[in-house]
PDB file of N, CA and C in Angstrom:
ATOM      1  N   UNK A   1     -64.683  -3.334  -1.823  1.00 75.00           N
ATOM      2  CA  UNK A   1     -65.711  -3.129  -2.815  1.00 75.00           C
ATOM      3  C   UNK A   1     -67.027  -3.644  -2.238  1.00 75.00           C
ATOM      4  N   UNK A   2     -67.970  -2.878  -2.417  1.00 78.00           N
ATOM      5  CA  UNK A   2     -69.313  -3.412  -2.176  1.00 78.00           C
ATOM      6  C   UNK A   2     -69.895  -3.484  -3.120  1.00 78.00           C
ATOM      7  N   UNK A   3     -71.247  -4.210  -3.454  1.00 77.00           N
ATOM      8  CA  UNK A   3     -71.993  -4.641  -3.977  1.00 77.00           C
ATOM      9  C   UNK A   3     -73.489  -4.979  -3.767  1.00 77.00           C
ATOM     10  N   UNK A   4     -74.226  -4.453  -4.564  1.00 78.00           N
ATOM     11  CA  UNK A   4     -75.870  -4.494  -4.508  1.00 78.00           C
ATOM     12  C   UNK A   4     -76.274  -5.172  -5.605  1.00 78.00           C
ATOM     13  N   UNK A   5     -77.417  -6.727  -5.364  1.00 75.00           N
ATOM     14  CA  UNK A   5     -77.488  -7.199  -6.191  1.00 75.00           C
ATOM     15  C   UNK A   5     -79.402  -7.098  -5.885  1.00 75.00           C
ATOM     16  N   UNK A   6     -80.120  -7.142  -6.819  1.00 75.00           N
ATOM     17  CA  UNK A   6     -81.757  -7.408  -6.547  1.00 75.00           C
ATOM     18  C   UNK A   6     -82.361  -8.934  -6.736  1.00 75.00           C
ATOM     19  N   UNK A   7     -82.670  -8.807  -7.313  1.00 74.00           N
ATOM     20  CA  UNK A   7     -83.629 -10.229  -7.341  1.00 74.00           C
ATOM     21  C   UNK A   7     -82.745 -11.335  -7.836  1.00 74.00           C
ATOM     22  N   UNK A   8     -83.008 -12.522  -7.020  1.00 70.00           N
ATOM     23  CA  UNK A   8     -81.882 -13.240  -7.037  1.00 70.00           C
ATOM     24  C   UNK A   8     -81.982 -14.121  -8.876  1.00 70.00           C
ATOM     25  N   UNK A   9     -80.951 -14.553  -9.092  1.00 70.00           N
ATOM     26  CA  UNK A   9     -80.314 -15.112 -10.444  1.00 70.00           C
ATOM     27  C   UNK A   9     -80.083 -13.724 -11.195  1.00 70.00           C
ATOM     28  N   UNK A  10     -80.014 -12.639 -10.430  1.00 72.00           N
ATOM     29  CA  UNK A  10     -79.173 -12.110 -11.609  1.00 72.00           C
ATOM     30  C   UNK A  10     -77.594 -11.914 -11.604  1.00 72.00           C
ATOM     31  N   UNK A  11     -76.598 -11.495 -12.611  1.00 77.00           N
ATOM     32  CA  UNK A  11     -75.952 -11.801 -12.463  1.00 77.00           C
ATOM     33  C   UNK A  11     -75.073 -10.272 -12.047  1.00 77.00           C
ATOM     34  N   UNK A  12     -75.440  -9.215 -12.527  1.00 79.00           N
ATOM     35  CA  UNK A  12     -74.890  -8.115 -12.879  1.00 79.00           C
ATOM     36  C   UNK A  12     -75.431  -7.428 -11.243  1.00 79.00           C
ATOM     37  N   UNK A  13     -74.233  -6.509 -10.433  1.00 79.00           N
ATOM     38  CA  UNK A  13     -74.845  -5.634  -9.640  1.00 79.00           C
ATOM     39  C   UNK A  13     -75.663  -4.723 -10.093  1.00 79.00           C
ATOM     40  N   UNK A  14     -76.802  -4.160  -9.372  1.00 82.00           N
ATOM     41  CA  UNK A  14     -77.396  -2.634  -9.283  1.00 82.00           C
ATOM     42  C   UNK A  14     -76.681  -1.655  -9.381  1.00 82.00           C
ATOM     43  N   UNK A  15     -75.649  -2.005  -8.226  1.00 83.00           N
ATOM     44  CA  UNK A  15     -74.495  -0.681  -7.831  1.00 83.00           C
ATOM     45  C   UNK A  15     -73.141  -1.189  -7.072  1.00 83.00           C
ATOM     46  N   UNK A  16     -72.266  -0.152  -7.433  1.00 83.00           N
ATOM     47  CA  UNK A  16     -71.098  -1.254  -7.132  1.00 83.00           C
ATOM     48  C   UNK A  16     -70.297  -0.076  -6.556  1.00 83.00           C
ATOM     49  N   UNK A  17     -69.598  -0.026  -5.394  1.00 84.00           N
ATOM     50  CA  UNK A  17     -68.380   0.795  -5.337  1.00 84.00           C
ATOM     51  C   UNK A  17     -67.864   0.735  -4.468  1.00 84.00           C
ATOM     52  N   UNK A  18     -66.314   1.007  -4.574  1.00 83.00           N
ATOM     53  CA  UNK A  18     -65.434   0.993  -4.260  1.00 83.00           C
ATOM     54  C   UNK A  18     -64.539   1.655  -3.276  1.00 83.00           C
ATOM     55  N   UNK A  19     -64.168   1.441  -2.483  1.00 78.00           N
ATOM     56  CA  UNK A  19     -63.790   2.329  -0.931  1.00 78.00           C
ATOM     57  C   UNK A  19     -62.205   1.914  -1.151  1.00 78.00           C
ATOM     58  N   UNK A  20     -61.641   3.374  -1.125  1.00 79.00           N
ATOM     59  CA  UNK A  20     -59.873   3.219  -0.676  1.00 79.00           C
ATOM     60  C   UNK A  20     -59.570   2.795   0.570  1.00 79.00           C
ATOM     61  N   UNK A  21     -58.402   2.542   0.531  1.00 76.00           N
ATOM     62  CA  UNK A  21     -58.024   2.284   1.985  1.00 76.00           C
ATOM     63  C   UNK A  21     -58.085   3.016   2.879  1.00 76.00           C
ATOM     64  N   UNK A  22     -57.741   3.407   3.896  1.00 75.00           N
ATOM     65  CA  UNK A  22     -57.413   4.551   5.173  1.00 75.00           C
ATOM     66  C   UNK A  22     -56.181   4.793   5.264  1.00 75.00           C
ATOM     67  N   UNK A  23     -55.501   5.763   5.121  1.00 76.00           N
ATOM     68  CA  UNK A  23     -53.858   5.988   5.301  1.00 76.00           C
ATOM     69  C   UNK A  23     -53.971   6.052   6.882  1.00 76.00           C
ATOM     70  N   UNK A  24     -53.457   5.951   7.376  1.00 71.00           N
ATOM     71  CA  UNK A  24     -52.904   6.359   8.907  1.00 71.00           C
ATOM     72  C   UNK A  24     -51.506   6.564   9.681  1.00 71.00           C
ATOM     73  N   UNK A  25     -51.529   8.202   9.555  1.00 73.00           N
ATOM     74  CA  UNK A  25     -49.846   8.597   9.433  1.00 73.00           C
ATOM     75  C   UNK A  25     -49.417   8.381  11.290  1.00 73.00           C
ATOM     76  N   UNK A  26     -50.563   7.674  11.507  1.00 74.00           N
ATOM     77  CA  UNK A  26     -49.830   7.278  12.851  1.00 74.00           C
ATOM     78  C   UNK A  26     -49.885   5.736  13.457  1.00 74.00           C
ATOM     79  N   UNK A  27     -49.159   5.437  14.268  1.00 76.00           N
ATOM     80  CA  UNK A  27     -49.713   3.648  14.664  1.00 76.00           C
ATOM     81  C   UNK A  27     -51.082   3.330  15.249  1.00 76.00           C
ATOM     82  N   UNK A  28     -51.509   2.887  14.487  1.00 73.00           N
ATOM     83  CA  UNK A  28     -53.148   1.888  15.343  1.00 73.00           C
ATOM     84  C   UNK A  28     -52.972   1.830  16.501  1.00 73.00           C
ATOM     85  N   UNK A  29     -53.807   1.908  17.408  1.00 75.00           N
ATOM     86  CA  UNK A  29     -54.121   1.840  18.460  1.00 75.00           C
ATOM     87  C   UNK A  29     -53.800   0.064  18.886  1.00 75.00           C
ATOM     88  N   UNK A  30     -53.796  -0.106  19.706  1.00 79.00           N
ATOM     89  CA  UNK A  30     -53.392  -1.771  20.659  1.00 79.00           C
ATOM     90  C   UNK A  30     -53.959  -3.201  19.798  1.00 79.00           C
ATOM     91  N   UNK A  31     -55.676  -2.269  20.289  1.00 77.00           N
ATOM     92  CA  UNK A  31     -56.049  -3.551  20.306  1.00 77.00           C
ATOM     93  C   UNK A  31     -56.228  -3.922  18.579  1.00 77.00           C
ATOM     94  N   UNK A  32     -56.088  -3.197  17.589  1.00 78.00           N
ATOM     95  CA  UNK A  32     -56.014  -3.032  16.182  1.00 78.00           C
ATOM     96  C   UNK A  32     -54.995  -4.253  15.774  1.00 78.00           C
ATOM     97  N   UNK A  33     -53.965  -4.224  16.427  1.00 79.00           N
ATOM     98  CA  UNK A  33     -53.012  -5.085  15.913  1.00 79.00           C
ATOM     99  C   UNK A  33     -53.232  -6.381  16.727  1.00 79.00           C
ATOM    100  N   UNK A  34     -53.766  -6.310  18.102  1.00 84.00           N
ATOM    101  CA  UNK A  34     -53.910  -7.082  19.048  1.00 84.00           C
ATOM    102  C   UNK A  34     -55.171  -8.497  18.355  1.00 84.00           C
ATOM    103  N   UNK A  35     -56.021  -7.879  18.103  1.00 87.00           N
ATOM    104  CA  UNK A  35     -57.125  -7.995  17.923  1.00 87.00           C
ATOM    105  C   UNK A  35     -57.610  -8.379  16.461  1.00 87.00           C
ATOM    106  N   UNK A  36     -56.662  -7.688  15.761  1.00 85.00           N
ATOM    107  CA  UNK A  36     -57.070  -7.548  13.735  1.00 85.00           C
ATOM    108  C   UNK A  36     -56.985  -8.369  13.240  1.00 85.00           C
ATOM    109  N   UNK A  37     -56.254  -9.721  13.744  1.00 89.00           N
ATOM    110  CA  UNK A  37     -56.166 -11.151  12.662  1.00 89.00           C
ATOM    111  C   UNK A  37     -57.891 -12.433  13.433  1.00 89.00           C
ATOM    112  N   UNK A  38     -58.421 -11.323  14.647  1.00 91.00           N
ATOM    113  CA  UNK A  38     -59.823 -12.443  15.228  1.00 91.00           C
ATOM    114  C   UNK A  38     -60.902 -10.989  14.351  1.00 91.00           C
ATOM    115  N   UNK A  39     -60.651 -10.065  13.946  1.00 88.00           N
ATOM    116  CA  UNK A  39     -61.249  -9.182  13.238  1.00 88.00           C
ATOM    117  C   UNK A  39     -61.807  -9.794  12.193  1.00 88.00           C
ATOM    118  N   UNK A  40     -60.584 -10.040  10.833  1.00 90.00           N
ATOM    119  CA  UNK A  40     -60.373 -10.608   9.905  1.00 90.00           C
ATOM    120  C   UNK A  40     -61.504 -12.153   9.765  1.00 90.00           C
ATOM    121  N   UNK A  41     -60.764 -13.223  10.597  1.00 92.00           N
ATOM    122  CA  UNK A  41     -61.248 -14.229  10.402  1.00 92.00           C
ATOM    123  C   UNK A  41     -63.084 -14.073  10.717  1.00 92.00           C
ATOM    124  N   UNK A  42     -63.704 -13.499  11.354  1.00 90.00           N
ATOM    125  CA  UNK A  42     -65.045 -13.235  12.108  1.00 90.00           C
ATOM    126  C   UNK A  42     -65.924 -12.688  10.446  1.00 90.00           C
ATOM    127  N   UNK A  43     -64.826 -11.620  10.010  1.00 90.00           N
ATOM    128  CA  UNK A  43     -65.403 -11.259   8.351  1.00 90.00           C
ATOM    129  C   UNK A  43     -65.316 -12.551   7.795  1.00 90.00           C
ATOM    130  N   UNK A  44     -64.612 -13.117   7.535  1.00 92.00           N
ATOM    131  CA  UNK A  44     -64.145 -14.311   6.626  1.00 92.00           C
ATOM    132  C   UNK A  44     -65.325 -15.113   7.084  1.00 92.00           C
ATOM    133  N   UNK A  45     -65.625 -15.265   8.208  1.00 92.00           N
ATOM    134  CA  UNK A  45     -66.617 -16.128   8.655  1.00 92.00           C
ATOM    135  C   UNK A  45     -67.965 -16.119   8.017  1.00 92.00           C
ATOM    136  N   UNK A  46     -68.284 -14.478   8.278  1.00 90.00           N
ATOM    137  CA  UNK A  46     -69.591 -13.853   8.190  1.00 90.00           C
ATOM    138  C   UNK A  46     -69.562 -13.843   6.784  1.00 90.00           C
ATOM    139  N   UNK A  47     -68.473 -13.364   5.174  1.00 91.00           N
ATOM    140  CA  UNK A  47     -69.090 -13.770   4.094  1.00 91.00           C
ATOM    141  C   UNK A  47     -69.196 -15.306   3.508  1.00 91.00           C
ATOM    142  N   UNK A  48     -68.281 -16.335   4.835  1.00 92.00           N
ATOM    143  CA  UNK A  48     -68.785 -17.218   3.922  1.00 92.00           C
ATOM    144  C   UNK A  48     -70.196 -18.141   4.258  1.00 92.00           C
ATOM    145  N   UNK A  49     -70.734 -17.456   5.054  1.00 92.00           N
ATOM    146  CA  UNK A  49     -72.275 -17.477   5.637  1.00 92.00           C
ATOM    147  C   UNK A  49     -73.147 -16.885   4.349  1.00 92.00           C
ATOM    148  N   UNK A  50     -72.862 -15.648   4.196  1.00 91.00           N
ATOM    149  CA  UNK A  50     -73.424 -14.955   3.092  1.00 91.00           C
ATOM    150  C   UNK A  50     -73.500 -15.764   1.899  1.00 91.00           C
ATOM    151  N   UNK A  51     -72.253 -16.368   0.853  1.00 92.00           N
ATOM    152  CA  UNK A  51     -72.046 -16.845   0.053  1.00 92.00           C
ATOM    153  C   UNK A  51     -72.980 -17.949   0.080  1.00 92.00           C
ATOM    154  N   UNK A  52     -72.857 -18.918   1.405  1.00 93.00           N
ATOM    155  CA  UNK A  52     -73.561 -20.227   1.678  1.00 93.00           C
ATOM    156  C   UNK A  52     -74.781 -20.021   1.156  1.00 93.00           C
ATOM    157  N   UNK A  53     -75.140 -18.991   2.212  1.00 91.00           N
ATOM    158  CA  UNK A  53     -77.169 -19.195   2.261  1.00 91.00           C
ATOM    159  C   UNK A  53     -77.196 -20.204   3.595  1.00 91.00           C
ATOM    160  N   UNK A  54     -76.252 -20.023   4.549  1.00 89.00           N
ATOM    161  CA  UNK A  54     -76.530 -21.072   5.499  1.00 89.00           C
ATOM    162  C   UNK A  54     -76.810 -19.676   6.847  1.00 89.00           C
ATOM    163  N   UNK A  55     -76.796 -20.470   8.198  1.00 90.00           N
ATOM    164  CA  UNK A  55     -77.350 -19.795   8.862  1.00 90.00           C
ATOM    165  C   UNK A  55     -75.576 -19.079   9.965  1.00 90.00           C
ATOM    166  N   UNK A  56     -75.837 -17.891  10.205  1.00 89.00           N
ATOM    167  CA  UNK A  56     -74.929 -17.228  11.217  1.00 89.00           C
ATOM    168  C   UNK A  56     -74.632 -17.674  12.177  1.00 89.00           C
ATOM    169  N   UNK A  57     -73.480 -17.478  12.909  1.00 85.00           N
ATOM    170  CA  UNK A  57     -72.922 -18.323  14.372  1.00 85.00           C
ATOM    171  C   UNK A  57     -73.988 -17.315  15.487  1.00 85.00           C
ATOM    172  N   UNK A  58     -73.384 -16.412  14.653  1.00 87.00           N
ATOM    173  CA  UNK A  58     -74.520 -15.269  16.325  1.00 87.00           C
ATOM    174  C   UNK A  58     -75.628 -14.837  15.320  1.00 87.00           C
ATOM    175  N   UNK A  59     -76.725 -14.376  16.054  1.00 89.00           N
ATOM    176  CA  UNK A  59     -77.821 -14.137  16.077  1.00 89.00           C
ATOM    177  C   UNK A  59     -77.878 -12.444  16.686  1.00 89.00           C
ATOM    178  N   UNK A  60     -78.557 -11.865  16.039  1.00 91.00           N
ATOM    179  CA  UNK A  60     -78.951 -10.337  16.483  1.00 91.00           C
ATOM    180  C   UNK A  60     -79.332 -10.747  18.103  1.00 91.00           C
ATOM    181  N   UNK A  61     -79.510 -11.541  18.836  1.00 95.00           N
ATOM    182  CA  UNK A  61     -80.096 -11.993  20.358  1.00 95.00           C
ATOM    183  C   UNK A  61     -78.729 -12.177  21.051  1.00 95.00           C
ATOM    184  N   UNK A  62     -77.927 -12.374  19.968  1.00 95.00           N
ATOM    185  CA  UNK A  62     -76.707 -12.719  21.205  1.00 95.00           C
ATOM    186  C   UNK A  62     -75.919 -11.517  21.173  1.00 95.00           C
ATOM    187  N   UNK A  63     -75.662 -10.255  19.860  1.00 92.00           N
ATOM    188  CA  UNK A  63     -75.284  -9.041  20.009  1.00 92.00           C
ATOM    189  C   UNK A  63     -76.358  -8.347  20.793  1.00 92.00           C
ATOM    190  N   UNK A  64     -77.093  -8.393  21.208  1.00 95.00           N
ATOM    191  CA  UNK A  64     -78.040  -7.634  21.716  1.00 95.00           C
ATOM    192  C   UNK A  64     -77.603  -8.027  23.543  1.00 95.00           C
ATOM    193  N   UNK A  65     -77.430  -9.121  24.087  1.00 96.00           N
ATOM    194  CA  UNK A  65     -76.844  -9.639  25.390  1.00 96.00           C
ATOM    195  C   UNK A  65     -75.949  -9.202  25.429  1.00 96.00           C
ATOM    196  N   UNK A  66     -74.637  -9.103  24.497  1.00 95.00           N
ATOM    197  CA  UNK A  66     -73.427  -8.608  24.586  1.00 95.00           C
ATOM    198  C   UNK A  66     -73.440  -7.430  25.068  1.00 95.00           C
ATOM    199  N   UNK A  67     -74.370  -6.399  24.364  1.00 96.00           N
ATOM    200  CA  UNK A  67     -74.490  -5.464  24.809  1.00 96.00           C
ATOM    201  C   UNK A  67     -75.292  -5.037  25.868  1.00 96.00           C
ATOM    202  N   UNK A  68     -75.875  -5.525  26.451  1.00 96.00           N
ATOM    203  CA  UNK A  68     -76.875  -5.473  27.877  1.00 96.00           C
ATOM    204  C   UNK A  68     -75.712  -5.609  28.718  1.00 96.00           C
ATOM    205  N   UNK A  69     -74.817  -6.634  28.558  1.00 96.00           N
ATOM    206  CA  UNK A  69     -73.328  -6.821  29.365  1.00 96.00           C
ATOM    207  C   UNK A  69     -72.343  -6.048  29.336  1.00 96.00           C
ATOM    208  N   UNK A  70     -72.154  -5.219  27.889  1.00 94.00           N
ATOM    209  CA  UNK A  70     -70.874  -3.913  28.582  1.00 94.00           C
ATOM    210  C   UNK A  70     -71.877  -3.033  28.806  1.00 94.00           C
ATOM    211  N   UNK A  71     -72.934  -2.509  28.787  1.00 95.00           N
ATOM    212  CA  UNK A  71     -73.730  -1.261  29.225  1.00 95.00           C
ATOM    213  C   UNK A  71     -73.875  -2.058  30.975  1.00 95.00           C
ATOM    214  N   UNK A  72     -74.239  -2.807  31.434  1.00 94.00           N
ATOM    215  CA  UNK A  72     -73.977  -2.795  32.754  1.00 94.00           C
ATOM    216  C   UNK A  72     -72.391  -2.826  33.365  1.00 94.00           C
ATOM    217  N   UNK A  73     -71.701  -3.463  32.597  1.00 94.00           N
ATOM    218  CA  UNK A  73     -70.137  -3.192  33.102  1.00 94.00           C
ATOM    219  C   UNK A  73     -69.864  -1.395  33.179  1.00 94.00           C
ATOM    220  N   UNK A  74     -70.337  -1.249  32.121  1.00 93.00           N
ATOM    221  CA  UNK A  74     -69.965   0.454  32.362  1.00 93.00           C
ATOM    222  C   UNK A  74     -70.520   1.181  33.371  1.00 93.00           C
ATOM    223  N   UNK A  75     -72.232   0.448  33.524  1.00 93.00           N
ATOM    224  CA  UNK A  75     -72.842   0.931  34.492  1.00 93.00           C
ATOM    225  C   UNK A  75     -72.032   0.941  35.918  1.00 93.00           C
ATOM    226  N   UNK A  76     -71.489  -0.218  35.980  1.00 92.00           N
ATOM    227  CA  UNK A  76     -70.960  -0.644  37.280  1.00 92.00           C
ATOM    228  C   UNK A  76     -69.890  -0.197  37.975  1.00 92.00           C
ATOM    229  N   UNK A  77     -69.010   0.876  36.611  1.00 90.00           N
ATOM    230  CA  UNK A  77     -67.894   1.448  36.590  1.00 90.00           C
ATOM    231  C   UNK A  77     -68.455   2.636  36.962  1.00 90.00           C
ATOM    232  N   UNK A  78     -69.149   3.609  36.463  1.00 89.00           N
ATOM    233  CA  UNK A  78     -69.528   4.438  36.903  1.00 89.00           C
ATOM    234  C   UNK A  78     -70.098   4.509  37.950  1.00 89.00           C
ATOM    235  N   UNK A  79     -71.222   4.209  38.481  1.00 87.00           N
ATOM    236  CA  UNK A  79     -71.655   4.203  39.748  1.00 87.00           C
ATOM    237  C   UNK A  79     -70.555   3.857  41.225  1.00 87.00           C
ATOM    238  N   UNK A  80     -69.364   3.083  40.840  1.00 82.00           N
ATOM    239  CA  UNK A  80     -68.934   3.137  41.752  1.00 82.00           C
ATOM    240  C   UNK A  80     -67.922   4.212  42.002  1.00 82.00           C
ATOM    241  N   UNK A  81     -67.160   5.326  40.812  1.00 76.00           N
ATOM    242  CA  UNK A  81     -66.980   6.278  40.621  1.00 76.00           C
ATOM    243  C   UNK A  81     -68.066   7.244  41.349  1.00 76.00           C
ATOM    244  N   UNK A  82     -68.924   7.604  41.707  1.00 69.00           N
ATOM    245  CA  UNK A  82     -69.707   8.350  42.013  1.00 69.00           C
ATOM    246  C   UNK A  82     -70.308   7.742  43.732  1.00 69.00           C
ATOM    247  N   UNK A  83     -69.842   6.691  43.692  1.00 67.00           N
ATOM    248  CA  UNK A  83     -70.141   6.576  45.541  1.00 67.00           C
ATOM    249  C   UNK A  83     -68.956   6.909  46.433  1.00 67.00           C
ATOM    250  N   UNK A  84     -70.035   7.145  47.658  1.00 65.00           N
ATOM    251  CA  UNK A  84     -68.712   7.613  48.778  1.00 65.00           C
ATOM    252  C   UNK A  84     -67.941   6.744  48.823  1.00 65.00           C
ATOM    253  N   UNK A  85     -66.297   7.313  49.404  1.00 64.00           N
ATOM    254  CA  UNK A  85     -65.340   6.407  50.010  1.00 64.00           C
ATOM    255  C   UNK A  85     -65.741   5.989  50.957  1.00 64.00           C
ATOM    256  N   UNK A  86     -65.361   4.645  51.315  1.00 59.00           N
ATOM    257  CA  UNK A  86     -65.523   3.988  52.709  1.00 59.00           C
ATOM    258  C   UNK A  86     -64.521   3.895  53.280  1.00 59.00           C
TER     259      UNK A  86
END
């Protein structure tokens, strides 16, 4: 369920709704199951940041590095795909 609230002390959402689950008539992929209980806790983390009013572990600066780091890993994958054999 999501939720939109405006100006703060009120009590009632703007807008509210509700998302079903995902059926999936086949098995998740690896890292889904591998991966889904550091998924979980990272949400758990992030609303109870929200709830707080306190401040986030990461910062838009440190997703932003993360990603400067797999776009050159990929870079690095590819380019060496594309050079001669030695």
């Amino acid at each position: 369920m999501v939720e939109a609230y405006g100006r703060r002390g009120q009590d009632e959402p703007l807008a509210r709704r509700t998302f079903g689950m995902r059926q999936y008539p086949a098995a998740l992929p690896e890292f889904a199951d591998r991966f889904g209980p550091a998924y979980k806790a990272e949400l758990a983390a992030f609303v109870q940041c929200c709830r707080a009013g306190g401040p986030f572990l990461a910062t838009h600066n440190d997703a932003l590095r993360a990603q400067r780091v797999i776009s050159a890993g990929m870079q690095s994958v590819i380019s060496r795909q594309h050079a001669a054999p030695v």
